[in-house]
CSV table of C-alpha atoms and ligand atoms in Angstrom, one decimal:
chain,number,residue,atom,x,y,z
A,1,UNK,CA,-29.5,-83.7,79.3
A,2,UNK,CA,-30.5,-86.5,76.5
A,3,UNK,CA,-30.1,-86.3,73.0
A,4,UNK,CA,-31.7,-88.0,70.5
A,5,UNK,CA,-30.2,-88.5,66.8
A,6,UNK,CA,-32.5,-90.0,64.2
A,7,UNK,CA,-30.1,-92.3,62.2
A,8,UNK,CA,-30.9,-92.1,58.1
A,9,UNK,CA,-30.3,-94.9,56.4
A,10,UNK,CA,-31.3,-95.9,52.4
A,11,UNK,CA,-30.6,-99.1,50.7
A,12,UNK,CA,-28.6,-100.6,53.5
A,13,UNK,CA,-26.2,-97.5,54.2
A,14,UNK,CA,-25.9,-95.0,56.4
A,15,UNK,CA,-26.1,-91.4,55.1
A,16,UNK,CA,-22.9,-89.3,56.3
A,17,UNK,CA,-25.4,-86.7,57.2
A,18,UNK,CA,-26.2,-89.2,60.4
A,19,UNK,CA,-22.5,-89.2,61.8
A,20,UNK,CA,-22.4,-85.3,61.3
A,21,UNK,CA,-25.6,-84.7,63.7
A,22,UNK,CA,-24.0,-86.9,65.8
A,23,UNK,CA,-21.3,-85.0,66.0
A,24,UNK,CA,-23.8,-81.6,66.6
A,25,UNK,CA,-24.8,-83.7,69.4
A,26,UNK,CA,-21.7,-84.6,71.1
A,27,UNK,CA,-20.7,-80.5,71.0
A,28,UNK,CA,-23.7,-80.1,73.4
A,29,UNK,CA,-21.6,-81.9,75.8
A,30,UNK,CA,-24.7,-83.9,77.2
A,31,UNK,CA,-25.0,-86.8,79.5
A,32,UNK,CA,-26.2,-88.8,77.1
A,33,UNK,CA,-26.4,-89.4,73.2
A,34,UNK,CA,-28.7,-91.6,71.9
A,35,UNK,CA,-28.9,-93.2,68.4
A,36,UNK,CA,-32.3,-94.1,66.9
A,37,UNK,CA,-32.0,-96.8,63.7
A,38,UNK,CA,-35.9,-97.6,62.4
A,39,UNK,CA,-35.8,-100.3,60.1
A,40,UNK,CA,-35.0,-104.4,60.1
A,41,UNK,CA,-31.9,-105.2,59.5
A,42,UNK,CA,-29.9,-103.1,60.3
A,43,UNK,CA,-27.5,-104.9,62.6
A,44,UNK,CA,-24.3,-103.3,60.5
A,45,UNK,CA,-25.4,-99.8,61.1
A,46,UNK,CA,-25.8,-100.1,64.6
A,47,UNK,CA,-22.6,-101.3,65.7
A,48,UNK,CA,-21.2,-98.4,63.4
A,49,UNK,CA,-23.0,-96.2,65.5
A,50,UNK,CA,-22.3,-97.8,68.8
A,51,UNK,CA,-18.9,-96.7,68.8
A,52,UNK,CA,-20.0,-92.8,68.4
A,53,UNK,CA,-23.1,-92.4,70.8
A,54,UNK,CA,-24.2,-93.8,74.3
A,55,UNK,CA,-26.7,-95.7,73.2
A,56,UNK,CA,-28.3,-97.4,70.1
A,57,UNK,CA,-31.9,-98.2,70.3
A,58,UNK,CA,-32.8,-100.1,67.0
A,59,UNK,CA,-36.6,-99.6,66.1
A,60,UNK,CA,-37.9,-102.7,64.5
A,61,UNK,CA,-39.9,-103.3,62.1
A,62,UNK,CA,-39.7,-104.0,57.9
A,63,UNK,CA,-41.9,-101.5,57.2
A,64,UNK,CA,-39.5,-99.4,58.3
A,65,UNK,CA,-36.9,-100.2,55.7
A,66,UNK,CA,-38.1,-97.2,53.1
A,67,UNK,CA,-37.4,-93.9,54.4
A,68,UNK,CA,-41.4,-93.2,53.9
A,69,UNK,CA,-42.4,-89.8,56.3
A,70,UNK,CA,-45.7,-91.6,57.4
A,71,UNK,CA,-44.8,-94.6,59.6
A,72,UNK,CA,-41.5,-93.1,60.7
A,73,UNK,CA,-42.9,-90.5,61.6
A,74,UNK,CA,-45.9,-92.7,63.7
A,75,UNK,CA,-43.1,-94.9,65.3
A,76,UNK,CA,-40.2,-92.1,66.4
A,77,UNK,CA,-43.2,-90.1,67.5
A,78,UNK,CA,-44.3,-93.2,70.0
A,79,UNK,CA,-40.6,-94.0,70.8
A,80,UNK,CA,-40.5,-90.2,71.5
A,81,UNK,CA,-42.7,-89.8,74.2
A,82,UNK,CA,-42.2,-93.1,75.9
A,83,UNK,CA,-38.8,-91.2,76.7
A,84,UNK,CA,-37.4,-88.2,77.4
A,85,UNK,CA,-35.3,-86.6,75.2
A,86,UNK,CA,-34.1,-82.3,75.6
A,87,UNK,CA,-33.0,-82.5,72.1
A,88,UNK,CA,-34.2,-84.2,69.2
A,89,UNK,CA,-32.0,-84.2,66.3
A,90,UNK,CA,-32.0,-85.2,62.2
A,91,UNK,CA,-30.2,-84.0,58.9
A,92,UNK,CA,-31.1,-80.9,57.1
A,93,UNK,CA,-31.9,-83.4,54.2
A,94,UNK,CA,-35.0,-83.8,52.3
A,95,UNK,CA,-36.1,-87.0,54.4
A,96,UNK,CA,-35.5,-85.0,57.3
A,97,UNK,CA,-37.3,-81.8,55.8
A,98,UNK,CA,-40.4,-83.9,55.9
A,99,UNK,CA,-40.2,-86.2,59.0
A,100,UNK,CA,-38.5,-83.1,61.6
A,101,UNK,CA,-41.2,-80.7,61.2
A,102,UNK,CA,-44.1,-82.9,61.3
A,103,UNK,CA,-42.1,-84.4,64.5
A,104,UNK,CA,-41.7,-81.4,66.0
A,105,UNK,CA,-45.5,-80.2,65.7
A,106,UNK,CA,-46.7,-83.5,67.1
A,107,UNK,CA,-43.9,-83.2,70.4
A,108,UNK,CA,-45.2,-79.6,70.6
A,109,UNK,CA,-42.1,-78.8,70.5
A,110,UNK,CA,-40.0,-75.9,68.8
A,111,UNK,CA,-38.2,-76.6,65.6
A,112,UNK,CA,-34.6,-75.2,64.5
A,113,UNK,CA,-34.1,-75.9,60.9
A,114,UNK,CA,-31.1,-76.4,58.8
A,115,UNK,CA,-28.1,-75.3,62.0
A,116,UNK,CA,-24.8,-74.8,61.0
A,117,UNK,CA,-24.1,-74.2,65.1
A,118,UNK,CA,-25.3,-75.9,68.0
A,119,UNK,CA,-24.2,-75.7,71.9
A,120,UNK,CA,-25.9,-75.9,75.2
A,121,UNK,CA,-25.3,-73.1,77.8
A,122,UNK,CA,-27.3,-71.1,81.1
A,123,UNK,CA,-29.9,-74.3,80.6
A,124,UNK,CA,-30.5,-73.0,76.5
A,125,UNK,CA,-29.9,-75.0,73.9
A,126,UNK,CA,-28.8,-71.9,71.4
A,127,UNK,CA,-27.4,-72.6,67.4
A,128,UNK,CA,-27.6,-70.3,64.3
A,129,UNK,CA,-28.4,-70.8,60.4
A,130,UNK,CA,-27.6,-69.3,57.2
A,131,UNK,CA,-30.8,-66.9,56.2
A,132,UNK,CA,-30.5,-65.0,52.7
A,133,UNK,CA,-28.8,-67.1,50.7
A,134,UNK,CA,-25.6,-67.1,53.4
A,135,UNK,CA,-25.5,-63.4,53.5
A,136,UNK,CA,-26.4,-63.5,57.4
A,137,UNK,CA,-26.4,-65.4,60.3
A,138,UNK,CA,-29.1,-65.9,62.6
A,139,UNK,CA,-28.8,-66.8,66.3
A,140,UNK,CA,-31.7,-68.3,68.0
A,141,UNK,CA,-32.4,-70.0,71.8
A,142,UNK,CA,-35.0,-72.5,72.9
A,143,UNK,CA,-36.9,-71.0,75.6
A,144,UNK,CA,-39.4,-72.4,77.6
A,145,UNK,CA,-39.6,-75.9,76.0
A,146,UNK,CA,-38.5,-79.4,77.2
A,147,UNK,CA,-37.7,-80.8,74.1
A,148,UNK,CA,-36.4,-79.0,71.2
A,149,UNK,CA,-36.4,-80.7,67.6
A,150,UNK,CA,-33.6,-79.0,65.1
A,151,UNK,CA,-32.1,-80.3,61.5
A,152,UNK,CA,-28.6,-79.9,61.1
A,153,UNK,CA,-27.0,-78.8,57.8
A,154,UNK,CA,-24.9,-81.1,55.5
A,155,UNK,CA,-21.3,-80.4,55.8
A,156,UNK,CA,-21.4,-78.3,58.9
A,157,UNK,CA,-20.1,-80.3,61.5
A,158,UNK,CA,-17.6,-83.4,61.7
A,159,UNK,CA,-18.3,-86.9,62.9
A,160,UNK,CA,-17.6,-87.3,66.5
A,161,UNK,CA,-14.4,-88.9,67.6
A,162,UNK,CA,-15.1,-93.2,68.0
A,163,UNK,CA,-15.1,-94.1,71.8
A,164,UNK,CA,-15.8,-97.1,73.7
A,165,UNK,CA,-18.4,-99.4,72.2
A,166,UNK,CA,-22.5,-98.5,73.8
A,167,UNK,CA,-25.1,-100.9,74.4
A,168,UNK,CA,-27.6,-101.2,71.4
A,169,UNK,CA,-31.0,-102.1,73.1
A,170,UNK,CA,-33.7,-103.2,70.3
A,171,UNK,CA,-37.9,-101.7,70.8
A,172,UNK,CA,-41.2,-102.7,69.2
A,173,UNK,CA,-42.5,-100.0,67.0
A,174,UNK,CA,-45.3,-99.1,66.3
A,175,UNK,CA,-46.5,-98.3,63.2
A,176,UNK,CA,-50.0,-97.0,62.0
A,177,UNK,CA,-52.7,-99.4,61.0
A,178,UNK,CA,-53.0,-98.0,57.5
A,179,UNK,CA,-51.1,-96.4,55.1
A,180,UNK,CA,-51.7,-93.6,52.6
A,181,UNK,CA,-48.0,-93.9,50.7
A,182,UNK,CA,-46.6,-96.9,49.7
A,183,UNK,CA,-42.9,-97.3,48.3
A,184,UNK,CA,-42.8,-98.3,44.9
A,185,UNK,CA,-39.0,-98.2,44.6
A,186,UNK,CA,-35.6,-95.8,44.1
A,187,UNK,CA,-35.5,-93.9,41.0
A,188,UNK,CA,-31.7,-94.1,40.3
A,189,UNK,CA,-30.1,-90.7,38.8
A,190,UNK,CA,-29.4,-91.1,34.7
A,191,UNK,CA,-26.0,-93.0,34.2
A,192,UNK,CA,-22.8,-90.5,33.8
A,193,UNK,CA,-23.8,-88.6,37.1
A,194,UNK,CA,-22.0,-88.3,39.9
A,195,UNK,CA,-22.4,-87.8,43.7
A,196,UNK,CA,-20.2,-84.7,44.2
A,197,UNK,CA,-20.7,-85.2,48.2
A,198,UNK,CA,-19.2,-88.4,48.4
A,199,UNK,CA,-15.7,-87.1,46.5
A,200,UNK,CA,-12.6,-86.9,48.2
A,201,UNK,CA,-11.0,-84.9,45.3
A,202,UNK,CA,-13.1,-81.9,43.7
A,203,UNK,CA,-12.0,-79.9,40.7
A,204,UNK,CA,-14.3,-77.1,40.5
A,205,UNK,CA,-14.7,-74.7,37.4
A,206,UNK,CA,-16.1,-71.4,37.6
A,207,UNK,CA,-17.5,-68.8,34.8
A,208,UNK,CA,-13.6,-68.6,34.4
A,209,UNK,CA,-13.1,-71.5,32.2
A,210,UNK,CA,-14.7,-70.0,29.3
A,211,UNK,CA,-17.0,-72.3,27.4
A,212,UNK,CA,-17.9,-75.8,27.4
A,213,UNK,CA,-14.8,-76.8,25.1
A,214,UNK,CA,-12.8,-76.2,28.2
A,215,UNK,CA,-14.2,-78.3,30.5
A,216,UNK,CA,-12.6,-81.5,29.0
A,217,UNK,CA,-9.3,-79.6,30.8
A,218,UNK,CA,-10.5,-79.5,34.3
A,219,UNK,CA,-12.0,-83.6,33.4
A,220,UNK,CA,-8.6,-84.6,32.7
A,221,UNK,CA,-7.2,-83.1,36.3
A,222,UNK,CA,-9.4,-84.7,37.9
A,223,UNK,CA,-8.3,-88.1,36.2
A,224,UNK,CA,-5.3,-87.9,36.9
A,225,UNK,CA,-6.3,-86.7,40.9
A,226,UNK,CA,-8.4,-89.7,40.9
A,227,UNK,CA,-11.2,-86.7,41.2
A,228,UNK,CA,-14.7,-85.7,40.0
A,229,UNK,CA,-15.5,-82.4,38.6
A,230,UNK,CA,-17.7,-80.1,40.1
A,231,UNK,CA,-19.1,-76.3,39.3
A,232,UNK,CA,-20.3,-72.9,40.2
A,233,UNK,CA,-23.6,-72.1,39.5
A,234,UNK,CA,-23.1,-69.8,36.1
A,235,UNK,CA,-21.6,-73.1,34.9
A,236,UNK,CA,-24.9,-75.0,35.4
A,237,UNK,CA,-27.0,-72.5,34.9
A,238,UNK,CA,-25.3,-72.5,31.1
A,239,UNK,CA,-25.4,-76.4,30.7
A,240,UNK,CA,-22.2,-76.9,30.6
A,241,UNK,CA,-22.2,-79.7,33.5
A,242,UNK,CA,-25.2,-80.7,34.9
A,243,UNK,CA,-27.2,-79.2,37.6
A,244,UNK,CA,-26.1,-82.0,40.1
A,245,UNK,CA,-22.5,-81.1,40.2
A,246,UNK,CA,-23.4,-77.5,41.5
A,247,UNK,CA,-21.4,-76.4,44.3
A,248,UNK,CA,-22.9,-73.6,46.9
A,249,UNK,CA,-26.2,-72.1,48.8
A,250,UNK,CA,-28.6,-73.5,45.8
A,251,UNK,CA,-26.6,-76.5,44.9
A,252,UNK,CA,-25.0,-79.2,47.0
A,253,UNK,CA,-22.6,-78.6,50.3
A,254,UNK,CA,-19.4,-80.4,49.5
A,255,UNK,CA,-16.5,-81.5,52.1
A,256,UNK,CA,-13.8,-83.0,50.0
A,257,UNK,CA,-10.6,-83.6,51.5
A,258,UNK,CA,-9.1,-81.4,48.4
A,259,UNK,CA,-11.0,-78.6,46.8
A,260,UNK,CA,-9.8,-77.1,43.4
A,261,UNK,CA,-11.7,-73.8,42.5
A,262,UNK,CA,-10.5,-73.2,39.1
A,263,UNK,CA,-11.7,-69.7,38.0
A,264,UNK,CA,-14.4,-69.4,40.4
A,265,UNK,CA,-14.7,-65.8,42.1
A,266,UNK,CA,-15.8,-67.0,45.1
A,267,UNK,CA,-19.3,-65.4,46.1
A,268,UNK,CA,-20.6,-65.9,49.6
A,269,UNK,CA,-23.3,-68.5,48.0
A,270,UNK,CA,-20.8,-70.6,46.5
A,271,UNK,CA,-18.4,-70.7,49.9
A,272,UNK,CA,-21.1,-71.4,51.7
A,273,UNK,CA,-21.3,-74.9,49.9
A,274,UNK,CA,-17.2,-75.7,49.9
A,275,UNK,CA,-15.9,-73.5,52.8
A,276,UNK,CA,-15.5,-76.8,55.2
A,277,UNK,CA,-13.8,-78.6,52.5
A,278,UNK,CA,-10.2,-79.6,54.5
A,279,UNK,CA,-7.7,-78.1,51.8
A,280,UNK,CA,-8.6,-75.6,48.8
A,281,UNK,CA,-6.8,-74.4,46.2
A,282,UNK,CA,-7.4,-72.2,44.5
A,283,UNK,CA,-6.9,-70.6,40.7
A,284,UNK,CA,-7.6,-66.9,39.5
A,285,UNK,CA,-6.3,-64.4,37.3
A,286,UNK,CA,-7.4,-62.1,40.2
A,287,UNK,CA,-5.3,-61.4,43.0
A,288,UNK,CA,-8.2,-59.7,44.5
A,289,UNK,CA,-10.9,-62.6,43.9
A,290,UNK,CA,-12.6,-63.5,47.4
A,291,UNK,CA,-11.7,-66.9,46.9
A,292,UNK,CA,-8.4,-66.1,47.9
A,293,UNK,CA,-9.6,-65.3,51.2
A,294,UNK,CA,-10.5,-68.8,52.2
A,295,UNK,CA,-7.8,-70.9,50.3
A,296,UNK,CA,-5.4,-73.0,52.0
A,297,UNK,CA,-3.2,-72.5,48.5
A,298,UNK,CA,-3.6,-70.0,46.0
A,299,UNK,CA,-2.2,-69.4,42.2
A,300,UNK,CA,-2.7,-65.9,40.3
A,301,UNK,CA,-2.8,-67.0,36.6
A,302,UNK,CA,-4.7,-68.1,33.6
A,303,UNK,CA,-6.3,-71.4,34.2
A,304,UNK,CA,-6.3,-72.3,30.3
A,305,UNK,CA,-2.9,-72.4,30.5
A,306,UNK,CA,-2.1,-73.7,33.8
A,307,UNK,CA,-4.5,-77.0,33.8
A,308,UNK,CA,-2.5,-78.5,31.4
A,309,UNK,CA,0.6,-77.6,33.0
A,310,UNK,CA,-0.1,-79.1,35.9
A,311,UNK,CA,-2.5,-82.1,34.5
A,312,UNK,CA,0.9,-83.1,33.2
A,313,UNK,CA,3.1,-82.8,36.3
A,314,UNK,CA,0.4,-84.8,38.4
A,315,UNK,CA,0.0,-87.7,36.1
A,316,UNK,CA,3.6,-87.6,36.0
A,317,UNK,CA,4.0,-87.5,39.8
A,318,UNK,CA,0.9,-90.5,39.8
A,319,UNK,CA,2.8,-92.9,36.9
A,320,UNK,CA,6.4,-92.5,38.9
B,401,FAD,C1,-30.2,-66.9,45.3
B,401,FAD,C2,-28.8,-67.2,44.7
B,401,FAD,C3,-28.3,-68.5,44.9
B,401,FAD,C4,-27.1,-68.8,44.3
B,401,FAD,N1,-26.5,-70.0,44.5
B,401,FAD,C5,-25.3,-70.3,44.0
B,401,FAD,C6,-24.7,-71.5,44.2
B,401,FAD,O1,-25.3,-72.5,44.8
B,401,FAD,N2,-23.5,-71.7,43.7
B,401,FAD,C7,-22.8,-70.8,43.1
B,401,FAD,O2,-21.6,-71.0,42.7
B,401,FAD,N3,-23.3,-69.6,42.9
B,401,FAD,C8,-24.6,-69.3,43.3
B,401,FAD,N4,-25.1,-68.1,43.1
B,401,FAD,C9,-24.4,-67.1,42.2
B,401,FAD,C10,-23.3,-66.4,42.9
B,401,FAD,O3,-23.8,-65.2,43.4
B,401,FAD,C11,-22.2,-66.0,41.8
B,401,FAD,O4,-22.8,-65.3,40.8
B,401,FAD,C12,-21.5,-67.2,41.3
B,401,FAD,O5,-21.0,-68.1,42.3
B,401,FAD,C13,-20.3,-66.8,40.4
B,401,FAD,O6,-19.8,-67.9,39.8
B,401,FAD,P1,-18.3,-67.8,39.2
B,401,FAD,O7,-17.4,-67.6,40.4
B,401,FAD,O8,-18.1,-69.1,38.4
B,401,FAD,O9,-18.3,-66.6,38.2
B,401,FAD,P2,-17.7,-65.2,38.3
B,401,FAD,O10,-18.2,-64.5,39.5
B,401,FAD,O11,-18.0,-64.5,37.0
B,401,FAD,O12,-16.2,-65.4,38.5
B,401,FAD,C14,-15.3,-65.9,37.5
B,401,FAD,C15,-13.9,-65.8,38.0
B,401,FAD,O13,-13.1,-66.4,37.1
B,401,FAD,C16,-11.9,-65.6,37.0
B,401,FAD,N5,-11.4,-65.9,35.6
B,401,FAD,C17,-11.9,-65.5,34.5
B,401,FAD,N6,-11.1,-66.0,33.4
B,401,FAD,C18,-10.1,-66.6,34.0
B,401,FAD,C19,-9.0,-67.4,33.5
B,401,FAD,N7,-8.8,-67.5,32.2
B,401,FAD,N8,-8.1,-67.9,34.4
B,401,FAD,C20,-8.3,-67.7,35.7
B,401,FAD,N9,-9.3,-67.1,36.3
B,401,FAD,C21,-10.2,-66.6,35.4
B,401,FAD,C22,-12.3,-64.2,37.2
B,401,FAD,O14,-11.2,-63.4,37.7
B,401,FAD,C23,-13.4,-64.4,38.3
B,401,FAD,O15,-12.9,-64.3,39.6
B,401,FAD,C24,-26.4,-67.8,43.6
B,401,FAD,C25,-26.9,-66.5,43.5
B,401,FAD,C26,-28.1,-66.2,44.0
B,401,FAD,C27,-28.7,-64.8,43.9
């Protein structure tokens, strides 16, 4: 069996959200693995990628350097059936909301959206997704198709283990003669925000911390962690942190290597966006709060007076 993964790539990076679908891929246990990069230059990512797949295939072409739906979608489609490939994957993001669909329809080919599982067994390639806001899990199987096309969801699976370095083999693409979108640029996100995704420390307040006055508590943690702060929905919802530093099922999926949920109950929506995250800790005047069920660590108390408890004991532990 071959597997395709169709790198994503903006402003000269690779997205995380590339390494993870490889690493769907490699739990298919396939012969092969493949890696597509569409763009020019983009000689860094490849040899990234060459240590994590069987094979790199860099489609060229300048025009390819915005991740715009219409030629990529043109030149994977051509690259696409000029090989064969039993599964075609890309990240559950919004650039591969608009090209996987529109991929899949042209390969007539089924399309799983948004996996959080993925393996390959009796000749079926079989996964599941979150439906209903995370409160159940649906299990589907490709049947009756040679090529399957699926998304995979951000922070569901981890980057495959680096292995010996594959062969990168560079092909023409082929773009369309005209085009009705042009890129005009990156709109960058108003100065002060954060990327929650990309921090290694969380600290996470819930409805439990009160009222906006509060929050400059959980900011100084997270100083002194070297951390970003992050939120429950209620918290959002009220303005008292912006809508981009929303954890769960209508936020963002988080994977932090440490994850403080400070007064957060922990409803099913909200794991669903932190549950992979490596260690949590969690604080809650509940003994009984949910969130307790999936913390590595957990503290029964009143955050107000904890956070500057322990706000002092790490910046003293950080300055010694
Ligand atoms: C379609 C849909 C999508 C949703 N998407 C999301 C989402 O993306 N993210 C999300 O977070 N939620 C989401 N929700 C909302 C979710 O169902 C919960 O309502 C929400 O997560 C609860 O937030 P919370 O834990 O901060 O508040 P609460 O559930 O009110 O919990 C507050 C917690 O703080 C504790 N507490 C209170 N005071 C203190 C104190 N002084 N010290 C210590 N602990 C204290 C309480 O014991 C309690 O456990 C969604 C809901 C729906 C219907």
């Amino acid at each position: 069996m071959s597997v395709l993964v169709i790198a994503e790539h903006r402003e000269g990076e690779l997205r995380e959200i590339t390494l993870e679908a490889l690493g769907a891929a490699a739990k298919l246990n396939a012969g092969e693995v493949k890696a597509l990069v569409p763009g020019s230059e983009t000689e860094f990512l490849t040899r990234e990628l060459s240590l994590l797949c069987s094979e790199v295939i860099e489609l060229k072409d300048p025009r390819l350097d915005p991740p715009l739906g219409e030629p990529w979608l043109k030149a994977i489609l051509d690259f696409c059936v000029s090989e064969e490939f039993q599964v075609i994957l890309l990240g559950a993001t919004s650039w591969g909301m608009e090209l996987a669909p529109a991929l899949a329809e042209s390969l007539e080919a089924p399309f799983a959206p948004d996996v959080t599982a993925l393996e390959y067994g009796e000749n079926l390639l079989k996964g599941s997704r979150m439906v209903y806001s995370g409160k159940l899990e649906a299990k589907w199987q490709c049947e009756n198709a040679s090529t399957c096309v699926a998304t995979v969801r951000p922070g569901a699976f981890d980057p495959p283990e680096p292995g010996a370095e594959a062969k990168i083999r560079e092909v023409a693409a082929v773009l369309p003669d005209d085009q009705a979108v042009k890129f005009l640029g990156y709109l960058k996100q108003a100065a002060g925000d954060v990327d929650i995704t990309a921090a290694k420390i969380l600290v996470s307040v819930g409805r439990g911390i009160g009222g906006p006055e509060n929050i400059a508590l959980a900011q100084e943690l997270a100083d002194a962690l070297g951390g970003v702060v992050s939120c429950s929905r209620p918290v959002a919802d009220k303005r008292w942190l912006d809508k981009s530093r929303q954890v769960g099922t209508s936020g963002q999926t988080v994977k932090p290597d440490i994850y403080l949920a400070l007064g957060i109950s922990g409803a099913f929506q909200h794991l669903a966006g932190m549950q992979s995250a490596k260690t949590i800790i969690a604080l809650n005047k509940d003994p009984k709060a949910p969130i307790f069920g999936v913390a590595h660590y957990g503290i029964v108390g009143d955050i107000l007076e904890l956070l500057p408890l322990i706000t002092e004991k790490v910046a003293g532990i950080c300055a010694a």
